[in-house]
Amino acid sequence: MSLFDYKVSDLHELLHKKELKVSDLVDESYKRIAQVEDKVQAFLTLDEERARLTAKSLDEKLNTDVTKGLLFGMPIGLKDNMVTKGLRTTCASKILENFDPIYDATVVQKLQQAETVTIGKLNMDEFAMGSSNENSRFQKTRNPWNLETVPGGSSGGSAASVAAGEVLFSLGSDTGGSIRQPAAFCGVVGLKPTYGRVSRFGLVAFASSLDQIGPITRTVEDNAYLLQAISGLDPMDSTSAPVEVPNFASALTGDVKGLKIAVPKEYLGEGVSESVRQSVLDALKVLEGLGAVWEEVSLPHSKYALATYYLLSSSEASANLARFDGVRYGYRAPDAESLMDLYKKTRAEGFGEEVKRRIMLGTFALSSGYYDAYYKKAQQARTLIKKDFEDVFEKYDVIVGPTTPTPAFKIGEKIDDPLTMYVNDILTIPLNLAGLPGISVPCGFDGGLPLGLQIIGKHFDEATVYRTAHAFEQATDFHKQKPGL
Amino acid sequence: MSRISTDQVKHVANLARLAVTEEEVEKFTKQLDAIISFAEQLNELDTENVEPTYHVLDLKNVLREDIPKQGLPREEVLKNAPEHQDGQIKVPSILGE
């Protein structure tokens, strides 16, 4: 048994009773990494020396009366697009291969206040663009349940490392499903918070109006604790929301009696595999058994979400990634003859193919003569997609459906066809466009690969999302199964 | 009918400051054409009188007091610069000889 089979609250208790030391937890991480990392390849950078020093000083603190928070001493992994002072942050891109940040992201500062221990930085699709981790410039992370399949993406390393027991939990980021889809593929719990719940300061921007940081954990309860630690208004991010942060864990009552669930027919239609459909129907039965009621609804603009997302996210990305020009930091192409030449060569050599493709698409959609036809049109479609959700939430508490249309696919299967790869995100993208919170919890298996149930809530109502997910989790055993690595 | 020409792709690559080979131009032309064709399904939507959504939260003009603060130390900032000299970031000459 691994120490990471315990929940945060149990580990906290063991630390408190001095039956466990922080060093034991950190040892567990690096021991497991030594055992399985050559197969999983979740980490881009390990921070072992610093982690062991931190553990030592936290252990000294253990012997004092100083108050220790719930996350005190817990080993965490961070997606490599959150800047960490003095710890290489690459976004899995050649253009940032040797980038050594000079400040910490707000979430990293908050974790330091909570006294977690950072184990290392996790692999991802380059600049978070992708659904399989195959777009990383450095390595292909594998799904711990089946090493021939992808872990999902873009937070593939974040999900795989938790599933493989290399860390207790991790942070990922989600622009179109990048937390929920890999969580589903790897059989763990992943939440994308409401847009604005968590500060994006220090998160390397992909699409600023869609990006959110969120927790990936083994259980819903741990997820709630981790979100608690990183949430809140931040003066450094003017898009973080001035709303109160409730106590998320207190929502985990197990009681869903009378909860009104909407099930969009579009989320169980064409393209969704039979096993996924069945697992969702089974999950609805479980929730019904607990006293919830569900009805089929329609989100009529769902089919437009994918096109809307690719136009908007690529447009925002083309602007955000303009900063990588080889001048102030990052990779610089050698032998440039002029400044223009320097920009062009640096970006051509520094960015990978998918990133270039999206920069091109975004630049095109924003270019003179096409702005109204593509960019503005997509923003209008976004309004209609958002309105669909608002209509449903007038009558229902949560929306439930699958997280992904299929279980994890094979490495190499979709890499050559961007559109096929994009379709994989069709059930997760609409939430980002609407800014809503959504979670993926394990809800079944198909051929030994995990499936995820997606639960979507109203703006800033993560509490109800957690309550529903927790009740389902407690009534099922899917989350207790481990990959046989 | 092709929606995007190779000349347009070259123009866009220039705007995006990306050096592209002829091969890449061919590939991007095909791929962008497919993605744009797919995106044109949005034309089915009647968006007359629909306000665009730039942002999902109802936040406007988030302001703060304008208080001067210490900037980042110069050595720190230069740490990641590919080339620097005399405390300044160095780039190839901009003006002709």
XYZ file of C-alpha atoms in Angstrom:
582
model
C 0.000 0.000 0.000
C 1.150 3.508 -0.821
C 0.952 6.443 1.567
C -0.923 8.207 -1.218
C -3.801 5.752 -0.841
C -4.658 7.798 2.242
C -6.726 10.932 1.970
C -5.300 14.344 2.884
C -7.332 14.389 6.106
C -5.936 10.985 7.172
C -2.351 11.963 6.390
C -2.857 15.201 8.285
C -4.034 13.201 11.283
C -1.030 10.868 11.091
C 1.357 13.847 10.908
C -0.420 15.455 13.812
C -0.092 12.289 15.918
C 3.588 12.081 14.923
C 3.050 8.671 13.384
C 4.295 10.081 10.109
C 6.862 12.667 9.032
C 6.805 14.996 6.051
C 10.071 13.347 4.969
C 8.207 10.032 4.726
C 5.730 11.580 2.316
C 8.468 13.137 0.214
C 10.404 9.836 0.256
C 7.292 8.058 -0.941
C 7.102 10.420 -3.924
C 10.708 10.063 -5.048
C 10.751 6.326 -4.341
C 7.718 5.814 -6.546
C 9.149 8.119 -9.215
C 12.323 6.008 -9.246
C 10.161 2.895 -9.688
C 7.764 3.958 -12.437
C 8.886 7.203 -14.041
C 10.756 5.512 -16.899
C 7.398 4.035 -17.932
C 5.073 6.959 -17.174
C 7.368 9.907 -18.022
C 5.157 12.441 -16.307
C 7.870 14.809 -15.024
C 9.906 17.347 -16.982
C 11.863 18.614 -13.976
C 12.285 17.243 -10.461
C 12.974 19.537 -7.517
C 14.309 16.842 -5.217
C 17.021 18.725 -3.368
C 14.767 21.617 -2.473
C 11.832 19.300 -1.649
C 13.961 17.334 0.824
C 15.180 20.534 2.473
C 11.611 21.789 2.747
C 10.537 18.457 4.227
C 13.299 18.683 6.798
C 12.312 22.153 7.922
C 8.620 21.197 8.012
C 9.514 18.179 10.149
C 11.201 20.515 12.617
C 8.018 22.528 12.673
C 6.043 19.342 13.348
C 7.601 19.202 16.775
C 6.416 22.677 17.665
C 2.999 24.018 18.589
C 2.715 26.180 15.481
C -0.626 25.641 13.744
C -0.331 23.381 10.736
C -2.865 23.665 7.976
C -4.536 20.673 6.397
C -2.175 20.620 3.418
C 0.957 20.934 5.575
C 3.665 18.645 4.180
C 1.637 17.208 1.294
C 3.683 16.413 -1.855
C 2.358 18.120 -4.975
C 3.236 18.225 -8.676
C 2.716 21.312 -10.847
C 1.955 21.511 -14.534
C 4.929 23.124 -16.219
C 3.038 26.247 -17.285
C 2.905 27.726 -13.772
C 5.998 29.788 -13.100
C 8.133 28.734 -10.155
C 10.945 30.962 -8.965
C 14.288 29.275 -9.480
C 12.692 26.138 -10.931
C 12.789 25.741 -14.711
C 9.397 26.355 -16.352
C 9.183 25.238 -19.961
C 5.536 24.884 -21.078
C 7.008 21.766 -22.752
C 8.362 24.092 -25.436
C 11.817 24.507 -26.903
C 11.273 28.267 -26.809
C 11.264 28.146 -22.974
C 13.568 25.146 -22.569
C 15.953 26.950 -20.220
C 13.597 29.530 -18.751
C 14.297 30.198 -15.082
C 11.381 32.263 -13.674
C 12.137 35.170 -11.374
C 8.833 35.077 -9.511
C 6.217 32.582 -8.331
C 2.700 32.283 -9.740
C -0.007 33.243 -7.242
C -1.085 29.602 -6.910
C 2.515 28.657 -6.106
C 2.678 31.354 -3.418
C -0.598 30.098 -1.989
C 0.725 26.545 -1.881
C 3.801 27.810 -0.056
C 1.540 29.457 2.503
C -0.308 26.141 2.836
C 3.132 24.497 3.237
C 2.830 21.823 0.589
C 6.043 20.381 -0.860
C 6.636 20.773 -4.600
C 8.020 17.526 -6.041
C 8.530 18.711 -9.618
C 7.077 20.094 -12.837
C 4.829 18.017 -15.025
C 4.696 17.344 -18.733
C 1.990 18.824 -20.934
C 1.183 19.533 -24.546
C 3.304 22.466 -25.685
C 1.715 25.683 -24.355
C -1.282 23.526 -23.297
C -2.312 23.006 -26.913
C -3.351 19.406 -27.308
C -5.321 16.524 -25.893
C -2.733 13.757 -25.648
C 0.625 15.122 -24.436
C 2.039 14.091 -27.808
C 2.638 17.780 -28.541
C 5.245 18.066 -25.786
C 8.612 18.942 -27.313
C 10.416 16.760 -24.783
C 8.638 13.474 -24.070
C 5.423 11.527 -24.385
C 3.754 10.854 -21.059
C 1.956 7.519 -20.959
C -1.307 6.462 -19.398
C -0.536 4.443 -16.227
C -3.519 2.164 -16.989
C -2.090 1.167 -20.349
C 1.304 2.420 -21.460
C 0.319 2.182 -25.125
C -2.351 4.844 -24.666
C -2.200 8.587 -24.084
C -2.802 10.091 -20.634
C -4.905 12.823 -22.242
C -3.971 16.468 -22.289
C -2.960 19.019 -22.027
C -2.460 18.362 -18.273
C -1.424 14.771 -19.042
C 1.560 14.754 -16.711
C -0.576 16.167 -13.889
C -3.175 13.387 -14.230
C -0.715 10.537 -14.918
C 1.509 11.403 -11.944
C -1.458 11.276 -9.555
C -2.816 8.039 -11.061
C 0.655 6.463 -10.877
C 1.059 7.433 -7.212
C 4.091 9.635 -7.869
C 2.512 12.553 -6.022
C -0.470 12.878 -3.713
C -2.079 15.463 -5.965
C -1.286 18.044 -8.624
C -2.385 21.233 -10.318
C -3.340 21.397 -13.973
C -4.845 24.072 -16.177
C -7.948 23.818 -18.333
C -8.652 25.907 -21.443
C -10.942 23.499 -23.300
C -10.884 20.383 -21.111
C -7.206 20.091 -20.238
C -7.859 19.111 -16.603
C -11.059 17.079 -16.989
C -10.125 15.022 -20.057
C -6.789 13.695 -18.686
C -8.440 13.128 -15.289
C -11.068 10.985 -17.041
C -8.436 9.091 -19.074
C -6.306 8.402 -15.979
C -9.130 7.554 -13.567
C -8.644 10.467 -11.173
C -10.677 13.500 -10.071
C -10.111 16.791 -11.916
C -11.937 20.081 -11.484
C -11.994 23.150 -13.675
C -13.170 25.950 -11.391
C -15.420 28.811 -12.465
C -13.514 31.313 -14.586
C -12.135 33.872 -12.128
C -12.152 31.573 -9.073
C -8.380 31.012 -9.178
C -5.792 33.649 -10.070
C -4.043 33.214 -13.396
C -1.098 35.388 -12.384
C 1.991 33.399 -13.296
C 0.127 30.912 -15.455
C 1.686 31.182 -18.902
C -1.288 32.369 -20.946
C -2.793 30.305 -23.752
C -6.295 31.787 -24.134
C -6.825 34.349 -21.402
C -10.632 34.381 -21.458
C -10.781 30.577 -21.093
C -7.780 29.434 -18.988
C -8.287 28.296 -15.388
C -6.009 26.460 -12.966
C -7.537 23.569 -11.014
C -6.766 20.542 -8.818
C -6.244 16.901 -9.846
C -6.608 14.435 -6.967
C -7.495 10.870 -6.064
C -10.714 11.818 -4.249
C -13.364 14.527 -4.374
C -12.639 15.490 -0.775
C -8.954 16.120 -1.479
C -9.967 18.090 -4.534
C -12.105 20.405 -2.412
C -9.238 20.965 0.032
C -6.770 21.788 -2.713
C -9.171 24.185 -4.447
C -9.740 25.892 -1.096
C -6.017 26.605 -0.817
C -5.614 28.201 -4.267
C -8.889 30.159 -4.674
C -9.616 33.826 -4.227
C -9.354 37.340 -5.553
C -5.821 38.396 -6.503
C -4.815 42.013 -7.041
C -2.285 40.721 -9.599
C -5.048 39.250 -11.821
C -7.765 41.734 -12.702
C -9.898 38.880 -14.066
C -9.931 37.034 -10.752
C -13.385 37.442 -9.270
C -14.284 39.537 -6.214
C -16.531 36.815 -4.796
C -16.389 35.046 -1.475
C -14.748 31.628 -1.328
C -17.047 29.243 0.536
C -15.832 26.279 2.570
C -15.948 23.652 -0.177
C -15.415 20.629 2.082
C -18.484 21.505 4.137
C -20.558 20.884 0.996
C -19.592 17.192 1.053
C -22.660 16.036 2.930
C -23.426 12.947 0.876
C -26.958 14.264 0.554
C -28.316 14.726 -2.968
C -31.996 14.197 -2.171
C -34.108 16.307 -4.480
C -31.073 17.464 -6.498
C -32.255 18.400 -9.988
C -29.983 17.011 -12.696
C -30.158 17.975 -16.358
C -28.770 15.544 -18.943
C -28.199 17.189 -22.338
C -29.198 14.863 -25.154
C -26.377 16.336 -27.235
C -23.837 14.892 -24.764
C -24.993 11.305 -25.301
C -25.482 11.470 -29.052
C -23.389 10.761 -32.090
C -19.696 10.142 -31.576
C -20.094 9.041 -27.951
C -19.126 5.382 -27.547
C -21.595 2.840 -26.214
C -19.469 2.084 -23.140
C -19.318 5.785 -22.238
C -23.051 6.236 -22.755
C -23.822 3.209 -20.604
C -21.509 4.341 -17.803
C -23.301 7.690 -17.652
C -26.741 6.048 -17.585
C -25.509 3.755 -14.799
C -24.191 6.768 -12.899
C -27.560 8.479 -13.232
C -29.174 5.381 -11.712
C -26.796 5.624 -8.765
C -27.659 9.281 -8.255
C -31.345 8.495 -8.635
C -30.967 5.833 -5.974
C -29.601 8.549 -3.686
C -32.690 10.664 -4.193
C -31.675 12.938 -7.082
C -33.966 13.388 -10.058
C -32.852 13.754 -13.679
C -34.410 14.811 -16.938
C -33.197 15.091 -20.488
C -32.635 18.640 -21.730
C -31.211 20.261 -24.834
C -28.219 22.574 -25.259
C -29.054 23.335 -28.883
C -25.850 25.218 -29.738
C -23.495 22.475 -28.498
C -22.471 21.488 -31.990
C -21.085 24.968 -32.616
C -18.849 24.936 -29.550
C -15.876 23.255 -31.205
C -15.606 25.739 -34.082
C -16.210 28.641 -31.710
C -13.519 27.398 -29.370
C -10.843 26.914 -32.019
C -11.401 30.352 -33.492
C -11.406 32.142 -30.127
C -8.677 30.179 -28.347
C -6.360 30.362 -31.343
C -6.992 34.087 -31.750
C -6.172 34.734 -28.108
C -3.153 32.440 -28.335
C -1.776 34.241 -31.374
C -1.765 37.455 -29.351
C -0.490 35.891 -26.112
C 2.362 34.030 -27.772
C 3.591 37.145 -29.565
C 5.761 37.763 -26.497
C 8.034 34.846 -27.356
C 10.337 36.643 -29.740
C 13.851 35.707 -28.665
C 14.583 39.125 -27.192
C 14.023 39.234 -23.432
C 13.983 35.569 -22.452
C 13.755 32.086 -23.876
C 15.313 30.582 -26.966
C 17.001 32.824 -29.538
C 17.824 31.542 -33.017
C 21.539 31.887 -33.822
C 22.827 33.809 -36.836
C 19.926 36.186 -37.335
C 20.816 39.032 -39.691
C 18.164 41.520 -38.643
C 15.639 41.949 -35.873
C 12.825 40.717 -38.135
C 14.936 37.727 -39.088
C 15.563 37.071 -35.390
C 11.828 37.071 -34.597
C 10.916 34.800 -37.462
C 13.698 32.260 -37.050
C 13.358 32.141 -33.280
C 9.638 31.448 -33.464
C 9.974 28.987 -36.353
C 12.598 26.971 -34.470
C 11.200 27.483 -30.973
C 7.551 26.532 -31.495
C 6.293 23.067 -32.395
C 3.902 22.273 -35.210
C 0.582 22.432 -33.342
C 1.486 25.741 -31.709
C 2.415 27.224 -35.084
C -0.803 25.940 -36.614
C -2.880 27.658 -33.935
C -0.889 30.890 -34.143
C -1.525 30.845 -37.893
C -5.252 30.161 -37.454
C -5.582 32.879 -34.817
C -3.608 35.424 -36.800
C -5.783 34.683 -39.817
C -9.044 35.011 -37.834
C -7.910 38.370 -36.447
C -6.491 39.722 -39.687
C -7.976 42.613 -41.567
C -10.956 41.565 -43.670
C -11.626 38.377 -41.713
C -12.162 39.673 -38.191
C -15.931 40.072 -38.500
C -16.476 36.841 -40.409
C -14.555 34.643 -37.978
C -13.539 36.231 -34.691
C -16.613 38.340 -34.067
C -18.932 35.629 -35.362
C -17.367 33.170 -32.893
C -17.871 35.606 -30.036
C -21.527 35.892 -30.940
C -21.794 32.099 -31.060
C -20.185 32.103 -27.621
C -23.072 34.236 -26.332
C -25.582 31.700 -27.666
C -23.700 28.769 -26.111
C -23.567 30.547 -22.773
C -27.282 31.332 -22.998
C -28.083 27.611 -23.492
C -26.527 26.889 -20.096
C -28.253 29.831 -18.413
C -31.628 28.538 -19.630
C -30.980 25.041 -18.262
C -29.688 26.345 -14.933
C -32.926 28.236 -14.364
C -34.538 24.880 -13.615
C -31.710 22.528 -12.684
C -28.897 22.389 -10.115
C -26.267 20.545 -12.144
C -25.718 19.186 -15.639
C -24.362 15.650 -15.970
C -22.793 13.878 -18.941
C -19.611 12.113 -20.008
C -16.239 13.889 -19.836
C -14.966 12.384 -23.098
C -16.630 10.578 -26.019
C -14.301 7.554 -25.680
C -11.704 6.145 -23.275
C -8.020 6.985 -23.839
C -6.837 6.406 -27.392
C -3.560 4.884 -28.576
C -0.411 6.958 -28.834
C 0.011 8.034 -32.462
C -3.583 7.290 -33.404
C -4.781 10.860 -33.938
C -1.629 12.916 -34.143
C -1.733 13.391 -37.919
C -5.238 14.793 -38.142
C -5.814 17.976 -36.136
C -9.595 17.933 -36.578
C -10.027 14.364 -35.276
C -7.903 15.275 -32.290
C -9.988 18.398 -31.651
C -13.265 16.426 -31.623
C -12.080 14.662 -28.497
C -12.738 17.879 -26.539
C -16.294 18.345 -27.715
C -17.885 17.652 -24.300
C -15.514 19.765 -22.237
C -15.121 22.886 -24.404
C -18.604 24.385 -23.904
C -17.929 24.958 -20.178
C -14.854 27.036 -20.841
C -16.761 29.165 -23.342
C -19.443 29.747 -20.688
C -16.951 30.082 -17.801
C -18.673 27.344 -15.772
C -17.134 24.944 -13.240
C -16.989 21.238 -14.070
C -15.509 18.110 -12.549
C -14.590 14.691 -13.891
C -14.970 11.737 -11.503
C -14.260 8.073 -12.293
C -17.471 6.308 -13.388
C -16.467 3.055 -15.074
C -14.014 1.159 -17.250
C -13.862 0.042 -20.830
C -11.228 -2.523 -21.743
C -9.262 -1.704 -18.602
C -9.294 2.044 -19.290
C -11.089 4.469 -16.953
C -14.110 6.565 -17.924
C -15.107 9.911 -16.436
C -18.430 11.402 -15.419
C -18.633 15.156 -15.942
C -20.688 17.248 -13.529
C -21.217 20.885 -14.452
C -22.410 23.624 -12.104
C -23.568 27.212 -12.100
C -21.069 30.058 -11.952
C -19.228 29.963 -8.595
C -21.251 26.959 -7.447
C -18.367 24.478 -7.167
C -19.967 23.466 -3.844
C -22.916 21.738 -5.552
C -20.596 20.172 -8.124
C -18.488 18.742 -5.299
C -21.532 17.595 -3.325
C -22.855 15.662 -6.327
C -19.454 14.210 -7.241
C -18.757 13.206 -3.655
C -22.131 11.479 -3.192
C -21.557 9.536 -6.414
C -17.989 8.636 -5.459
C -19.014 7.396 -2.015
C -21.703 5.202 -3.558
C -19.291 3.574 -6.061
C -15.896 1.853 -6.039
C -14.338 3.129 -9.270
C -12.011 5.553 -7.500
C -10.572 2.737 -5.363
C -9.093 0.889 -8.331
C -5.440 1.429 -9.153
C -3.482 0.912 -12.345
C -1.283 -2.194 -12.210
C 2.002 -0.516 -13.040
C -13.316 25.717 -53.584
C -10.244 26.452 -51.552
C -10.847 29.149 -48.957
C -7.218 29.934 -48.345
C -4.450 30.416 -50.892
C -0.739 29.829 -50.413
C -0.197 33.585 -50.786
C -2.568 34.235 -47.904
C -0.739 31.699 -45.765
C 2.563 33.458 -46.501
C 0.990 36.795 -45.606
C -0.374 35.423 -42.321
C 2.982 33.791 -41.489
C 4.615 37.180 -41.959
C 2.073 38.850 -39.663
C 2.696 36.091 -37.094
C 6.478 36.500 -37.449
C 6.993 32.867 -38.362
C 9.570 31.788 -40.925
C 7.958 29.089 -43.079
C 9.345 26.744 -45.722
C 7.495 26.087 -48.984
C 6.582 22.658 -47.622
C 5.063 24.189 -44.498
C 3.132 26.681 -46.595
C 1.602 23.785 -48.546
C 0.732 21.909 -45.376
C -0.689 24.910 -43.508
C -2.741 25.882 -46.553
C -4.428 22.473 -46.571
C -4.871 22.244 -42.808
C -6.090 25.795 -42.286
C -8.454 25.362 -45.193
C -9.950 22.288 -43.518
C -10.256 24.013 -40.142
C -11.746 27.188 -41.635
C -14.212 25.137 -43.691
C -15.233 23.380 -40.499
C -15.555 26.724 -38.701
C -17.831 28.059 -41.411
C -20.664 26.029 -39.932
C -21.044 29.076 -37.660
C -22.577 30.793 -40.682
C -25.689 28.678 -40.084
C -26.293 30.732 -36.939
C -28.392 33.846 -37.043
C -26.312 36.248 -34.984
C -28.113 39.420 -35.966
C -28.572 41.440 -32.742
C -26.504 38.960 -30.702
C -23.940 40.719 -28.518
C -20.447 39.208 -28.711
C -19.080 37.682 -25.482
C -15.540 38.922 -24.896
C -15.501 37.819 -21.343
C -17.765 35.652 -19.175
C -17.627 37.618 -15.938
C -19.447 40.849 -15.424
C -16.303 42.763 -14.521
C -15.664 46.234 -15.850
C -12.736 48.569 -15.438
C -10.940 46.881 -12.562
C -8.857 49.713 -11.155
C -6.376 50.121 -8.345
C -4.584 52.996 -6.700
C -1.635 54.165 -8.751
C 1.101 53.605 -6.196
C 4.710 53.410 -7.380
C 6.428 50.165 -6.441
C 9.926 48.828 -6.729
C 10.496 47.083 -10.078
C 12.341 43.827 -10.520
C 16.110 43.983 -9.959
C 18.011 44.441 -13.215
C 20.288 41.409 -12.732
C 17.229 39.223 -12.231
C 15.549 40.521 -15.346
C 18.680 40.041 -17.434
C 19.155 36.507 -16.138
C 16.977 35.029 -18.844
C 17.972 37.374 -21.679
C 19.733 35.475 -24.489
C 22.208 38.323 -24.959
C 22.887 41.426 -22.923
C 25.545 44.061 -22.595
C 26.080 46.972 -20.190
C 22.866 46.156 -18.343
C 20.781 46.198 -21.491
C 19.211 43.526 -23.672
C 21.022 43.181 -26.983
C 19.401 42.585 -30.389
C 20.745 42.724 -33.970
C 21.016 46.254 -35.335
C 17.703 47.708 -36.462
C 19.024 50.516 -38.666
C 20.936 49.726 -41.863
C 24.706 50.198 -42.038
